[in-house]
Amino acid sequence: MNTYGRLPVAFVRGEGPWLYDADDKAYLDLLGGVAVCTLGHAHPAITKAVCDQASTLVHVSNWVNIPQQAALAERLVALSGLRNAFLCNSGAEANEAAIKMARVHGHAMGIDAPQVVVANQSFHGRTMATLAATGNAKVRAGFEPLVAGFIHVPFGDAEAIRKLGTERQDIAAVMVEPIQGEGGVNVPPADYLPQLRALCDANGWLLILDEIQTGIGRTGAWFGHQHHDIKPDVMTLAKALGNGVPIGACVAGEKAAELFKPGMHGSTFGGNPLACAAALAVLDTIENGQLIARAQVIGARLSSGLKARLGDNAAVVQIRGRGLIWGIELDRPCGPLLNLGLEAGLMLNVTAERVVRLLPSVVMSDAEVDQAIDGVATLIEKFLAS
Ligand SMILES: Cc1ncc(COP(=O)(O)O)c(C=O)c1O
């Protein structure tokens, strides 16, 4: 269907941070299939895990034990310090599970119509509940009546949520992204998540963190919230978890781990042996390669390089981000940069109209990081001068 405005390019293969078209033209991939291919393309360890599992057992129902699923859930629990996990196939589905949990939690609090507090400029998915949660009128438009039960507040403003809590008795949960991705790489104040944690504790609300874009090393920590020394009650993951094999997870801490009982939620494909084998290989590869630390190094290099080249440009409003997620906000819409990037052999992204978003992989060498900085800066300088 006509759901995407597509770029005039098709890639036939990938290798590490590079994509190639049918003419064998190389493109440095700074989008990673939208924050998915953190380990780059055709990573040998992921390829091997997928091929081995595909030639053994691809799928069985969730009515039987699936050892790969149990192993993956245990790994996610160990990495996050949370208690258990529900596995699904996408980010929107992981958030649907989290929203259902918020409702169950709210009913247990004695609330008839539990509300989830969400942020403006957020993005949580395209299903009916997740688009109602999404703080972007363009995403919601045309799909009314929207699913009820979401209250939007400004992002980064814990005080707005505290005030709401004094006015309303029907709040069950707060759901935010640690850094808003689609919304423009919006980085909240450093005390935002700790303040939300304290508010949720004081009021009995669940703190749900949508780590679908920020999780699995993207920010230079396994999960974005780990920079702030807090734990959520529920965390959702997808995107980089399978490095391109579709998989999502809704991971729950003590307060949320027992909300679902048998029969309350499910998924045919969720957590099948193939997807779990891919995700286990992703986690192993990051761990064995010490790639969380490498994401921090790449982040620091990108930050200083981009700021050195573009920081003094009057048309560059801000350069912000962390690890492997960066936004360069310009003072004007910059959609044409996408095609100009392709011409220059760069696959990048523009979000929130004026923000060039970079979501590079962790498998870039220092020389490739420098190439990305030079390529992006040159492109932006040319665009701004035109
Ligand atoms: C923060 C966040 N949540 C949810 C989603 C939806 O994920 P999916 O497209 O896998 O449903 C996205 C996708 O961009 C996202 O960035």
Coordinates of C-alpha atoms and ligand atoms in Angstrom, one line a residue:
M1 CA 0.0 0.0 0.0
N2 CA 1.0 3.6 -0.4
T3 CA 2.2 4.0 3.2
Y4 CA 5.8 5.2 2.6
G5 CA 7.4 8.1 0.7
R6 CA 10.3 6.0 -0.5
L7 CA 13.8 7.2 -1.4
P8 CA 15.1 6.4 -4.9
V9 CA 17.5 3.7 -3.9
A10 CA 17.5 -0.1 -3.3
F11 CA 20.3 -2.0 -1.5
V12 CA 21.2 -5.4 -2.5
R13 CA 23.8 -6.3 0.2
G14 CA 25.4 -4.9 3.3
E15 CA 28.6 -5.4 5.2
G16 CA 29.4 -3.9 8.5
P17 CA 28.4 -0.2 8.4
W18 CA 28.2 -0.2 4.6
L19 CA 25.2 -0.8 2.2
Y20 CA 25.6 -1.4 -1.5
D21 CA 23.2 -0.9 -4.4
A22 CA 23.0 -3.0 -7.6
D23 CA 25.8 -0.9 -9.2
D24 CA 28.0 -1.7 -6.2
K25 CA 27.9 1.9 -5.1
A26 CA 28.8 2.0 -1.3
Y27 CA 26.7 4.0 1.2
L28 CA 27.8 4.6 4.8
D29 CA 24.8 3.6 6.8
L30 CA 24.0 6.2 9.4
L31 CA 20.4 5.0 9.8
G32 CA 20.8 1.3 10.5
G33 CA 17.3 0.4 9.3
V34 CA 16.0 3.0 11.9
A35 CA 18.1 2.1 14.9
V36 CA 17.9 -1.6 14.2
C37 CA 21.3 -2.7 12.8
T38 CA 23.5 -1.7 15.7
L39 CA 25.9 -4.5 14.8
G40 CA 25.9 -3.5 11.2
H41 CA 25.0 -5.7 8.3
A42 CA 25.7 -9.3 7.7
H43 CA 27.4 -9.7 11.1
P44 CA 29.0 -13.2 11.0
A45 CA 27.9 -14.1 14.5
I46 CA 24.3 -13.1 13.9
T47 CA 24.3 -14.8 10.4
K48 CA 25.6 -18.0 11.9
A49 CA 23.1 -18.0 14.8
V50 CA 20.2 -17.4 12.4
C51 CA 21.4 -20.1 9.9
D52 CA 22.0 -22.7 12.6
Q53 CA 18.6 -22.1 14.2
A54 CA 16.8 -22.0 10.9
S55 CA 18.2 -25.3 9.9
T56 CA 17.2 -26.8 13.3
L57 CA 13.9 -25.4 14.4
V58 CA 12.3 -22.1 13.4
H59 CA 8.9 -22.1 15.2
V60 CA 6.8 -23.8 17.8
S61 CA 3.8 -22.6 19.7
N62 CA 4.0 -20.8 23.0
W63 CA 2.1 -23.7 24.5
V64 CA 5.4 -25.5 24.9
N65 CA 8.6 -24.6 26.6
I66 CA 11.0 -22.8 24.3
P67 CA 14.6 -23.0 25.8
Q68 CA 15.9 -20.1 23.6
Q69 CA 13.1 -17.9 24.9
A70 CA 13.8 -18.7 28.5
A71 CA 17.5 -18.1 27.9
L72 CA 16.8 -14.7 26.3
A73 CA 14.4 -13.6 29.0
E74 CA 17.1 -14.6 31.6
R75 CA 19.7 -12.5 29.8
L76 CA 17.3 -9.5 29.6
V77 CA 16.5 -9.8 33.3
A78 CA 20.2 -10.1 34.2
L79 CA 21.1 -7.0 32.2
S80 CA 18.3 -4.9 33.5
G81 CA 17.9 -6.1 37.0
L82 CA 14.2 -6.6 36.3
R83 CA 12.2 -9.8 37.0
N84 CA 10.7 -11.3 33.8
A85 CA 9.9 -10.7 30.2
F86 CA 7.2 -11.2 27.6
L87 CA 8.5 -11.6 24.0
C88 CA 6.8 -10.3 20.9
N89 CA 7.6 -9.2 17.4
S90 CA 7.8 -5.4 17.3
G91 CA 8.1 -2.2 19.3
A92 CA 4.4 -1.4 19.0
E93 CA 3.5 -4.8 20.3
A94 CA 5.9 -4.5 23.2
N95 CA 4.3 -1.2 24.1
E96 CA 0.8 -2.7 23.7
A97 CA 1.8 -5.2 26.4
A98 CA 3.1 -2.4 28.6
I99 CA -0.1 -0.4 28.2
K100 CA -2.3 -3.5 29.0
M101 CA -0.2 -4.0 32.1
A102 CA -0.7 -0.3 33.1
R103 CA -4.5 -0.9 32.8
V104 CA -4.3 -4.1 34.9
H105 CA -2.3 -2.2 37.5
G106 CA -4.7 0.7 37.5
H107 CA -7.7 -1.6 38.1
A108 CA -5.8 -3.2 41.0
M109 CA -5.4 0.3 42.4
G110 CA -9.2 0.6 42.3
I111 CA -9.3 3.0 39.3
D112 CA -12.2 2.4 36.8
A113 CA -10.6 4.1 33.8
P114 CA -6.8 4.2 34.4
Q115 CA -4.8 6.8 32.6
V116 CA -1.2 6.6 31.3
V117 CA 0.7 9.9 31.4
V118 CA 2.7 10.3 28.1
A119 CA 4.8 13.0 26.6
N120 CA 4.4 15.4 23.7
Q121 CA 6.6 14.6 20.7
S122 CA 6.8 11.0 21.8
F123 CA 6.5 8.1 19.4
H124 CA 5.3 4.7 20.7
G125 CA 4.0 3.0 17.5
R126 CA 1.3 2.7 14.9
T127 CA -1.2 0.3 16.5
M128 CA -4.4 1.9 17.9
A129 CA -3.3 2.1 21.5
T130 CA 0.3 3.1 20.8
L131 CA -0.7 5.8 18.3
A132 CA -3.1 7.2 20.9
A133 CA -0.1 7.3 23.3
T134 CA 2.1 8.9 20.7
G135 CA 2.5 12.7 21.2
N136 CA 2.3 13.7 17.5
A137 CA -0.9 14.9 16.0
K138 CA 0.2 13.9 12.5
V139 CA 0.6 10.3 13.5
R140 CA -2.9 10.3 15.1
A141 CA -4.8 12.2 12.5
G142 CA -7.5 10.3 10.6
F143 CA -7.7 7.4 13.1
E144 CA -10.3 8.9 15.5
P145 CA -11.9 7.7 17.7
L146 CA -8.6 7.2 19.5
V147 CA -8.1 4.8 22.3
A148 CA -8.8 6.6 25.5
G149 CA -6.7 6.7 28.6
F150 CA -3.7 8.8 27.7
I151 CA -2.8 12.2 29.1
H152 CA -0.1 14.2 27.2
V153 CA 2.3 16.5 29.0
P154 CA 5.5 18.4 27.9
F155 CA 8.5 16.1 27.7
G156 CA 11.3 16.7 30.2
D157 CA 9.0 18.4 32.7
A158 CA 8.6 16.3 35.8
E159 CA 6.9 19.2 37.6
A160 CA 4.0 19.0 35.1
I161 CA 3.5 15.3 36.0
R162 CA 3.7 16.0 39.8
K163 CA 1.1 18.7 39.4
L164 CA -1.2 16.4 37.4
G165 CA -0.9 13.8 40.2
T166 CA -2.2 16.3 42.7
E167 CA -5.2 17.0 40.4
R168 CA -6.2 13.5 39.3
Q169 CA -6.8 10.3 41.1
D170 CA -7.0 8.1 38.0
I171 CA -3.3 7.9 36.9
A172 CA -1.8 4.4 36.8
A173 CA 1.4 4.8 34.9
V174 CA 3.9 7.2 33.3
M175 CA 5.4 6.2 30.0
V176 CA 8.3 8.0 28.3
E177 CA 11.3 7.4 26.1
P178 CA 14.7 8.1 27.9
I179 CA 15.7 10.1 24.8
Q180 CA 12.9 10.8 22.3
G181 CA 14.0 9.4 18.9
E182 CA 11.4 10.1 16.3
G183 CA 10.5 13.4 18.1
G184 CA 13.8 14.9 17.2
V185 CA 16.5 13.3 19.5
N186 CA 15.2 15.2 22.5
V187 CA 17.4 14.7 25.5
P188 CA 15.6 15.5 28.8
P189 CA 17.3 17.1 31.8
A190 CA 19.6 14.7 33.7
D191 CA 17.3 14.6 36.7
Y192 CA 14.1 13.9 34.7
L193 CA 14.0 10.1 35.0
P194 CA 15.1 10.1 38.7
Q195 CA 12.3 12.5 39.3
L196 CA 9.8 10.4 37.5
R197 CA 11.0 7.4 39.4
A198 CA 10.4 9.2 42.7
L199 CA 6.9 10.4 41.6
C200 CA 5.9 6.9 40.5
D201 CA 7.1 5.5 43.8
A202 CA 5.3 8.1 45.8
N203 CA 2.0 7.7 43.9
G204 CA 2.0 3.9 43.3
W205 CA 2.2 4.5 39.5
L206 CA 4.2 2.2 37.1
L207 CA 7.2 3.8 35.4
I208 CA 7.2 2.5 31.9
L209 CA 10.3 3.3 29.8
D210 CA 10.0 2.8 26.0
E211 CA 13.6 1.8 25.3
I212 CA 12.7 0.5 21.8
Q213 CA 15.0 3.1 20.2
T214 CA 17.4 3.7 23.1
G215 CA 17.9 0.1 24.2
I216 CA 20.6 -2.5 23.5
G217 CA 23.6 -0.2 23.6
R218 CA 22.3 2.7 21.5
T219 CA 23.1 5.3 24.1
G220 CA 26.3 3.8 25.4
A221 CA 24.6 1.8 28.1
W222 CA 22.6 -1.4 27.7
F223 CA 19.5 0.7 28.4
G224 CA 19.2 4.4 28.3
H225 CA 17.9 4.7 31.9
Q226 CA 21.1 3.1 33.2
H227 CA 22.8 6.5 32.8
H228 CA 20.6 7.7 35.6
D229 CA 20.9 5.0 38.2
I230 CA 17.2 4.1 38.3
K231 CA 15.1 1.1 37.2
P232 CA 11.8 1.3 35.5
D233 CA 8.9 -1.0 36.5
V234 CA 8.4 -1.9 32.8
M235 CA 10.8 -1.5 29.9
T236 CA 10.0 -2.1 26.3
L237 CA 12.5 -3.2 23.7
A238 CA 12.6 -4.1 20.0
K239 CA 14.6 -2.7 17.1
A240 CA 18.3 -3.6 17.8
L241 CA 17.4 -6.6 19.9
G242 CA 17.4 -8.8 16.8
N243 CA 19.7 -6.7 14.7
G244 CA 17.0 -7.0 11.9
V245 CA 15.3 -10.2 12.8
P246 CA 11.9 -9.0 14.1
I247 CA 11.6 -9.3 17.9
G248 CA 10.3 -7.2 20.8
A249 CA 10.2 -7.6 24.5
C250 CA 8.3 -6.2 27.4
V251 CA 10.5 -6.6 30.5
A252 CA 8.9 -6.2 34.0
G253 CA 10.3 -5.4 37.4
E254 CA 9.0 -6.6 40.8
K255 CA 5.9 -4.3 40.8
A256 CA 4.7 -5.4 37.3
A257 CA 6.0 -9.0 37.0
E258 CA 2.8 -10.7 38.2
L259 CA 0.2 -8.5 36.5
F260 CA -0.4 -10.8 33.6
K261 CA -1.8 -14.3 34.4
P262 CA -2.1 -17.2 31.9
G263 CA -4.6 -16.3 29.2
M264 CA -4.3 -12.5 29.6
H265 CA -1.8 -11.9 26.8
G266 CA -0.1 -13.7 24.0
S267 CA 1.4 -13.8 20.5
T268 CA 1.7 -16.6 17.9
F269 CA 5.2 -15.7 16.8
G270 CA 6.5 -13.9 19.9
G271 CA 9.7 -15.4 21.2
N272 CA 10.0 -18.2 18.7
P273 CA 13.3 -20.1 18.5
L274 CA 14.6 -18.2 15.4
A275 CA 14.1 -14.7 16.8
C276 CA 15.4 -15.6 20.2
A277 CA 18.5 -17.3 18.7
A278 CA 19.2 -14.0 16.8
A279 CA 18.7 -11.9 19.9
L280 CA 20.9 -14.1 22.1
A281 CA 23.6 -13.8 19.5
V282 CA 23.2 -10.0 19.5
L283 CA 23.6 -9.9 23.3
D284 CA 26.6 -12.2 23.2
T285 CA 28.3 -10.2 20.5
I286 CA 27.8 -6.9 22.3
E287 CA 29.0 -8.4 25.6
N288 CA 32.0 -10.3 24.2
G289 CA 33.1 -7.4 22.1
Q290 CA 32.8 -4.9 24.9
L291 CA 30.7 -2.9 22.5
I292 CA 28.9 -0.8 25.1
A293 CA 32.2 0.8 25.8
R294 CA 32.8 1.2 22.1
A295 CA 29.5 2.9 21.7
Q296 CA 30.6 5.5 24.3
V297 CA 33.9 6.1 22.4
I298 CA 32.1 6.5 19.1
G299 CA 29.6 8.8 20.7
A300 CA 32.4 11.0 22.1
R301 CA 34.1 11.1 18.8
L302 CA 30.9 12.0 16.9
S303 CA 30.0 14.6 19.4
S304 CA 33.3 16.5 19.3
G305 CA 33.7 16.0 15.6
L306 CA 30.3 17.3 14.7
K307 CA 30.5 20.2 17.2
A308 CA 33.9 21.2 15.9
R309 CA 32.6 21.3 12.3
L310 CA 29.1 22.6 12.8
G311 CA 28.9 24.1 16.3
D312 CA 29.7 27.7 15.2
N313 CA 27.3 27.6 12.2
A314 CA 24.5 30.1 12.9
A315 CA 21.9 27.9 11.2
V316 CA 22.7 24.9 13.5
V317 CA 20.4 25.3 16.5
Q318 CA 21.8 22.4 18.6
I319 CA 23.8 19.1 18.3
R320 CA 22.5 16.7 20.9
G321 CA 22.5 13.0 21.7
R322 CA 24.5 10.2 23.3
G323 CA 26.4 7.2 22.2
L324 CA 25.0 6.1 18.8
I325 CA 22.0 8.5 18.6
W326 CA 22.6 12.1 17.5
G327 CA 20.4 14.9 16.3
I328 CA 21.6 18.0 14.5
E329 CA 18.8 20.5 14.7
L330 CA 18.8 23.1 12.0
D331 CA 16.9 26.4 11.9
R332 CA 15.0 25.2 8.8
P333 CA 13.3 22.1 7.3
C334 CA 16.0 19.9 5.8
G335 CA 14.2 17.0 4.0
P336 CA 16.2 17.5 0.8
L337 CA 19.3 16.3 2.8
L338 CA 18.1 12.7 2.3
N339 CA 18.6 12.6 -1.4
L340 CA 21.7 14.8 -1.3
G341 CA 23.0 12.3 1.2
L342 CA 22.4 9.3 -1.1
E343 CA 24.2 11.1 -3.9
A344 CA 27.1 11.5 -1.6
G345 CA 27.0 7.9 -0.4
L346 CA 25.4 8.6 3.0
M347 CA 22.2 7.0 4.3
L348 CA 20.9 9.3 6.9
N349 CA 17.6 10.5 8.3
V350 CA 15.6 13.7 9.0
T351 CA 13.0 13.7 11.8
A352 CA 10.8 16.3 13.2
E353 CA 11.4 18.2 9.9
R354 CA 14.5 20.1 11.0
V355 CA 16.6 17.5 12.8
V356 CA 19.2 15.4 11.0
R357 CA 19.2 12.2 12.9
L358 CA 22.2 9.8 13.0
L359 CA 21.8 6.3 14.2
P360 CA 25.1 4.7 13.3
S361 CA 26.2 1.2 14.1
V362 CA 28.8 0.3 16.7
V363 CA 31.0 -1.6 14.2
M364 CA 32.5 1.5 12.6
S365 CA 36.3 2.0 12.8
D366 CA 37.6 5.4 14.0
A367 CA 38.3 6.2 10.3
E368 CA 34.7 5.4 9.4
V369 CA 33.4 7.6 12.2
D370 CA 35.6 10.5 10.9
Q371 CA 34.3 9.8 7.4
A372 CA 30.7 10.0 8.8
I373 CA 31.5 13.3 10.5
D374 CA 33.1 14.8 7.4
G375 CA 30.4 13.5 5.1
V376 CA 27.5 14.8 7.2
A377 CA 29.1 18.1 8.0
T378 CA 30.0 18.8 4.4
L379 CA 26.5 17.9 3.3
I380 CA 24.9 20.2 5.9
E381 CA 27.2 23.1 5.1
K382 CA 26.4 22.8 1.4
F383 CA 22.7 22.6 2.1
L384 CA 22.7 25.6 4.3
A385 CA 24.8 27.6 1.8
S386 CA 22.5 26.7 -1.1
Ligands
LIG1 C1 10.6 4.8 20.9 C2 9.8 3.9 19.9 N1 8.8 3.2 20.4 C3 8.1 2.4 19.5 C4 8.4 2.3 18.2 C5 7.5 1.4 17.3 O1 8.3 0.3 17.0 P1 7.8 -0.7 15.8 O2 8.0 0.1 14.5 O3 8.8 -1.9 15.9 O4 6.4 -1.1 16.1 C6 9.4 3.0 17.7 C7 9.8 3.0 16.3 O5 10.3 3.9 15.7 C8 10.2 3.9 18.6 O6 11.2 4.6 18.1

